[in-house]
Coordinates of C-alpha atoms and ligand atoms in Angstrom, one line a residue:
M1 CA 5.3 17.5 4.3
N2 CA 7.7 14.8 5.4
E3 CA 8.0 13.3 8.8
R4 CA 10.6 11.0 9.8
E5 CA 10.3 9.8 13.3
T6 CA 12.0 7.4 15.7
H7 CA 9.9 5.2 17.8
P8 CA 10.4 2.8 20.6
G9 CA 9.2 -0.4 19.0
A10 CA 12.2 -1.4 16.8
G11 CA 10.0 -3.9 14.9
S12 CA 7.5 -1.3 13.7
D13 CA 7.3 1.1 10.8
R14 CA 9.8 -0.9 8.8
L15 CA 10.0 -2.8 5.7
V16 CA 12.5 -5.7 5.0
G17 CA 13.2 -7.4 1.7
F18 CA 14.6 -10.9 1.4
T19 CA 15.4 -13.4 -1.4
I20 CA 15.6 -17.2 -1.2
P21 CA 18.1 -17.8 -4.1
G22 CA 17.7 -21.6 -4.0
C23 CA 13.9 -21.4 -4.8
H24 CA 14.0 -18.3 -7.0
A25 CA 11.7 -16.5 -4.5
R26 CA 11.7 -13.1 -3.2
G27 CA 9.7 -11.6 -0.3
R28 CA 8.9 -8.5 1.7
V29 CA 7.8 -8.2 5.2
V30 CA 6.3 -5.0 6.7
R31 CA 5.0 -3.8 10.1
F32 CA 3.3 -0.6 10.9
G33 CA 2.8 1.1 14.3
P34 CA 2.8 4.8 15.0
V35 CA 2.9 5.7 11.3
L36 CA -0.6 4.0 10.9
D37 CA -1.8 6.2 13.8
R38 CA -0.7 9.3 12.0
I39 CA -2.2 8.4 8.6
L40 CA -5.5 7.2 10.1
A41 CA -5.8 10.2 12.4
A42 CA -6.0 12.6 9.4
H43 CA -9.7 11.9 9.2
D44 CA -12.5 10.8 11.6
Y45 CA -12.9 7.3 10.2
P46 CA -15.2 4.7 11.7
A47 CA -13.6 1.4 12.7
P48 CA -14.4 -0.6 9.5
I49 CA -12.8 2.1 7.3
Q50 CA -9.8 2.2 9.6
Q51 CA -9.4 -1.5 9.2
L52 CA -9.7 -1.3 5.4
L53 CA -7.4 1.6 5.0
A54 CA -4.9 -0.1 7.3
E55 CA -4.9 -3.3 5.2
A56 CA -4.5 -1.1 2.1
L57 CA -1.5 0.7 3.5
V58 CA 0.2 -2.7 4.4
L59 CA -0.4 -3.9 0.9
T60 CA 0.9 -0.6 -0.6
A61 CA 4.1 -0.9 1.4
L62 CA 4.6 -4.6 0.5
M63 CA 4.2 -3.7 -3.3
G64 CA 6.0 -0.4 -3.0
G65 CA 8.9 -2.3 -1.5
L66 CA 9.2 -4.3 -4.7
L67 CA 10.2 -1.1 -6.7
K68 CA 13.7 -0.4 -7.4
G69 CA 15.3 3.1 -7.7
E70 CA 14.8 6.3 -5.8
G71 CA 11.7 8.2 -6.8
S72 CA 9.7 5.2 -7.9
Q73 CA 6.1 5.1 -6.9
L74 CA 3.4 2.6 -6.4
T75 CA -0.3 3.8 -6.3
M76 CA -3.1 1.6 -5.2
Q77 CA -6.6 2.7 -6.0
A78 CA -9.8 1.0 -5.3
Q79 CA -13.0 2.4 -6.6
S80 CA -16.6 1.5 -6.7
K81 CA -19.7 2.4 -8.6
G82 CA -22.3 3.3 -6.0
G83 CA -20.6 1.4 -3.3
V84 CA -20.4 2.4 0.4
V85 CA -16.6 3.1 -0.1
E86 CA -16.4 5.3 -3.1
L87 CA -12.7 5.6 -3.3
L88 CA -9.6 4.4 -1.6
V89 CA -6.2 5.7 -2.5
C90 CA -2.7 4.9 -1.1
D91 CA 0.7 5.5 -2.5
Y92 CA 4.3 4.6 -1.6
R93 CA 7.5 6.3 -2.5
D94 CA 10.9 5.8 -1.0
G95 CA 9.5 4.6 2.2
E96 CA 6.9 7.3 2.5
L97 CA 3.3 6.4 2.6
R98 CA -0.1 8.2 2.6
G99 CA -3.7 7.2 2.0
Y100 CA -7.3 8.1 2.5
A101 CA -10.7 6.7 2.0
Q102 CA -14.0 8.4 1.0
H103 CA -17.2 6.6 2.1
D104 CA -20.9 7.2 2.9
P105 CA -21.3 7.1 6.7
G106 CA -24.9 6.5 6.7
R107 CA -24.8 3.5 4.5
L108 CA -21.8 2.1 6.3
A109 CA -23.6 2.3 9.5
D110 CA -26.4 0.1 8.0
L111 CA -23.8 -2.6 7.2
G112 CA -23.1 -3.4 10.8
E113 CA -19.8 -4.7 12.3
G114 CA -17.2 -6.4 10.0
P115 CA -18.7 -5.6 6.5
S116 CA -17.4 -7.9 3.7
L117 CA -15.5 -6.5 0.9
A118 CA -18.3 -6.8 -1.4
A119 CA -20.7 -5.0 0.9
L120 CA -18.2 -2.1 1.1
F121 CA -17.4 -1.8 -2.6
G122 CA -20.2 -3.5 -4.5
E123 CA -19.0 -3.7 -8.1
G124 CA -15.5 -2.3 -7.5
H125 CA -12.2 -2.6 -9.1
L126 CA -8.6 -2.2 -8.0
A127 CA -6.0 -0.3 -10.1
L128 CA -2.2 -0.7 -9.3
T129 CA 0.1 1.7 -11.0
F130 CA 3.9 1.3 -10.9
D131 CA 5.8 4.4 -11.8
L132 CA 9.5 3.5 -12.3
A133 CA 11.8 6.4 -11.8
A134 CA 15.0 5.1 -13.6
T135 CA 13.3 4.4 -16.9
D136 CA 10.4 6.9 -16.6
Q137 CA 8.0 4.0 -17.3
R138 CA 4.5 3.6 -16.0
Y139 CA 2.5 0.4 -16.1
Q140 CA -0.9 -0.2 -14.6
G141 CA -3.0 -3.3 -13.9
I142 CA -6.7 -3.3 -13.2
V143 CA -8.5 -6.2 -11.7
P144 CA -12.1 -6.6 -10.2
L145 CA -12.4 -6.2 -6.5
E146 CA -13.3 -9.8 -5.8
G147 CA -12.4 -12.4 -3.2
G148 CA -12.7 -12.0 0.6
S149 CA -10.3 -9.1 1.1
L150 CA -8.1 -6.4 -0.6
S151 CA -5.3 -8.8 -0.2
A152 CA -6.9 -11.5 -2.0
A153 CA -7.6 -9.0 -4.9
V154 CA -3.9 -8.1 -5.0
E155 CA -2.9 -11.7 -5.2
V156 CA -5.3 -12.0 -8.2
Y157 CA -3.6 -9.0 -9.8
F158 CA -0.2 -10.6 -9.6
A159 CA -1.5 -13.9 -10.9
Q160 CA -3.5 -12.5 -13.7
S161 CA -1.7 -9.3 -14.8
E162 CA 1.9 -10.3 -14.1
Q163 CA 1.7 -14.1 -14.1
V164 CA 3.7 -14.2 -11.0
P165 CA 2.7 -16.7 -8.3
T166 CA 2.3 -14.6 -5.2
L167 CA 1.3 -15.3 -1.7
I168 CA 0.2 -12.4 0.6
R169 CA -0.6 -12.5 4.3
T170 CA -1.8 -9.4 6.1
A171 CA -3.0 -8.7 9.6
V172 CA -4.4 -5.4 10.9
D173 CA -5.9 -4.2 14.2
A174 CA -7.1 -0.8 13.7
G175 CA -9.9 1.4 15.0
G176 CA -9.6 0.3 18.5
Q177 CA -7.1 0.9 21.3
R178 CA -4.1 0.7 19.0
N179 CA -3.4 0.7 15.3
V180 CA -1.0 -2.0 14.1
G181 CA -0.7 -3.7 10.8
G182 CA 1.7 -6.1 9.2
G183 CA 2.1 -8.2 6.1
L184 CA 4.1 -10.7 4.2
L185 CA 4.4 -11.0 0.4
V186 CA 6.4 -13.9 -1.2
Q187 CA 6.8 -14.4 -5.0
H188 CA 8.3 -17.0 -7.2
L189 CA 10.4 -15.5 -10.0
A190 CA 12.0 -18.1 -12.1
D191 CA 14.5 -15.8 -13.3
G192 CA 15.3 -14.3 -9.9
E193 CA 15.0 -10.7 -8.9
E194 CA 16.1 -9.0 -12.1
G195 CA 14.2 -8.7 -15.4
R196 CA 10.6 -9.0 -16.2
E197 CA 10.8 -11.9 -18.5
R198 CA 10.4 -15.2 -17.0
L199 CA 11.0 -18.6 -18.5
H200 CA 9.0 -21.1 -16.7
T201 CA 6.9 -19.5 -13.9
R202 CA 3.9 -21.6 -13.1
A203 CA 1.8 -21.8 -10.0
D204 CA 2.5 -25.5 -9.4
H205 CA 6.4 -25.3 -9.8
P206 CA 7.8 -27.5 -6.8
E207 CA 10.1 -24.6 -5.8
W208 CA 7.1 -22.3 -5.4
E209 CA 5.0 -25.0 -3.5
H210 CA 7.7 -25.4 -1.1
V211 CA 8.1 -21.7 -0.3
A212 CA 4.3 -21.1 -0.3
I213 CA 4.0 -23.9 2.3
L214 CA 6.5 -22.2 4.6
A215 CA 5.0 -18.8 4.1
H216 CA 1.6 -20.1 4.8
S217 CA 2.6 -21.0 8.3
T218 CA 2.8 -17.2 9.2
K219 CA 0.5 -16.3 12.1
P220 CA -1.4 -12.9 12.2
D221 CA 0.0 -12.4 15.6
E222 CA 3.6 -12.5 14.4
L223 CA 2.8 -10.0 11.7
V224 CA 1.7 -7.4 14.2
D225 CA 4.0 -8.3 17.1
A226 CA 6.3 -5.3 17.4
D227 CA 8.6 -7.2 19.7
L228 CA 9.5 -9.7 16.9
P229 CA 12.0 -8.1 14.5
L230 CA 11.0 -8.6 10.9
E231 CA 14.4 -10.3 10.3
G232 CA 13.4 -12.7 13.1
L233 CA 10.1 -13.4 11.4
V234 CA 11.9 -14.2 8.1
W235 CA 14.2 -16.5 10.0
R236 CA 11.3 -18.3 11.7
L237 CA 9.7 -19.0 8.4
F238 CA 12.6 -19.9 6.2
H239 CA 15.5 -20.9 8.5
E240 CA 15.7 -24.5 7.0
E241 CA 16.6 -23.1 3.6
P242 CA 20.2 -23.3 2.6
E243 CA 20.4 -19.6 2.0
V244 CA 18.2 -16.6 2.7
R245 CA 19.4 -13.2 1.9
V246 CA 18.0 -10.5 4.0
Q247 CA 18.2 -6.8 2.8
A248 CA 18.7 -3.7 4.9
S249 CA 15.4 -2.5 6.4
V250 CA 13.7 0.6 5.1
P251 CA 12.2 2.9 7.7
L252 CA 8.5 3.8 6.8
S253 CA 7.0 7.2 7.4
R254 CA 3.9 9.2 6.7
G255 CA 4.8 11.4 3.8
C256 CA 2.4 13.8 1.9
R257 CA 3.6 15.8 -1.1
C258 CA 1.0 18.4 -0.8
S259 CA 2.3 21.9 -1.0
T260 CA 1.1 25.4 -2.0
V261 CA 2.8 25.1 -5.3
H262 CA 1.0 21.9 -5.9
F263 CA -2.4 23.3 -5.3
E264 CA -1.7 26.4 -7.2
E265 CA -0.9 24.1 -10.3
V266 CA -4.1 22.1 -9.7
L267 CA -6.2 25.4 -9.4
A268 CA -4.6 26.8 -12.5
R269 CA -6.3 24.0 -14.6
F270 CA -9.8 25.2 -13.5
P271 CA -11.6 27.7 -15.7
K272 CA -11.5 31.3 -14.5
E273 CA -15.3 31.3 -13.9
D274 CA -15.0 28.3 -11.6
R275 CA -12.1 29.7 -9.6
R276 CA -14.2 32.9 -9.1
D277 CA -16.9 30.8 -7.5
M278 CA -14.3 29.1 -5.1
R279 CA -12.5 32.2 -3.7
D280 CA -13.6 34.4 -0.9
E281 CA -13.8 38.2 -0.8
K282 CA -10.0 38.5 -0.4
G283 CA -9.4 36.3 -3.4
I284 CA -8.3 33.3 -1.3
I285 CA -9.3 29.8 -2.2
L286 CA -9.1 27.3 0.7
V287 CA -8.1 23.8 -0.3
D288 CA -7.9 20.7 1.8
C289 CA -5.4 17.9 1.1
A290 CA -7.5 14.7 0.9
F291 CA -4.6 12.6 2.3
C292 CA -3.5 14.6 5.3
S293 CA -6.3 17.1 5.9
R294 CA -4.0 20.0 5.9
E295 CA -5.5 23.3 4.7
F296 CA -3.9 25.6 2.1
A297 CA -4.9 29.1 1.5
I298 CA -4.3 29.8 -2.3
Q299 CA -4.2 33.4 -3.4
D300 CA -6.0 33.4 -6.7
Ligands
ZN1 ZN1 -1.2 16.3 2.1

């Protein structure tokens, strides 16, 4: 099911890419509004899980926005062994996002307000999977869920797995009156946007230090302010650079790829006896999509 919607806040539910050629840097800025409402509304999440999932969706959009080519997909999966949050999955494809989280409500309540990442996940890990449509390539990186936030864990992924100096800022306000989220990602690619081989990328390169200092000045309020166009935010941060190239913005939407055909295929992989246990007297198996909570009646 795909939903494309228009909305009043021109600065929301969009993704903008930019490059700073003089510093061999590239960036993405993203801001969510109504799309976040829609994704979070699929389940009755308590506020801390809404906050966590909102941050994960911002990160998924920032990283998904780095992909080239129609049909490429970024999947972010956080998993724990025995943690309060068992599983968190988000994915991005062509501006469409979806995500959900599974947690233990009783144990979450015991954690109180504003639980730390360690309290939520225990010994968890973060897996990032990049599916590139043009070359049919898939690559995956896995890092421990350490640091103070999901954003920090993603920064570690880029530093360790890709050796790309990366700065990420996110701000979310979810689970209360409104759901808003925004983020900024900036990277130093010594060879520019193209190619995965880099000649002299290092974390203390003067070009990168310069860009990182400017990006550091981003304020959380700016990231979630729907009245501040994303292009305006890029200008605020980097207007003293000789050249900043801003790409056309990408509209973001909630998009789930669940369908009757999809679940028929999934069920076909189960043994006959298992399917017999699942179906009702009419031979119907009811399946819920974990992402959007839509229910499908599959005739077995
Ligand atoms: Zn779905």
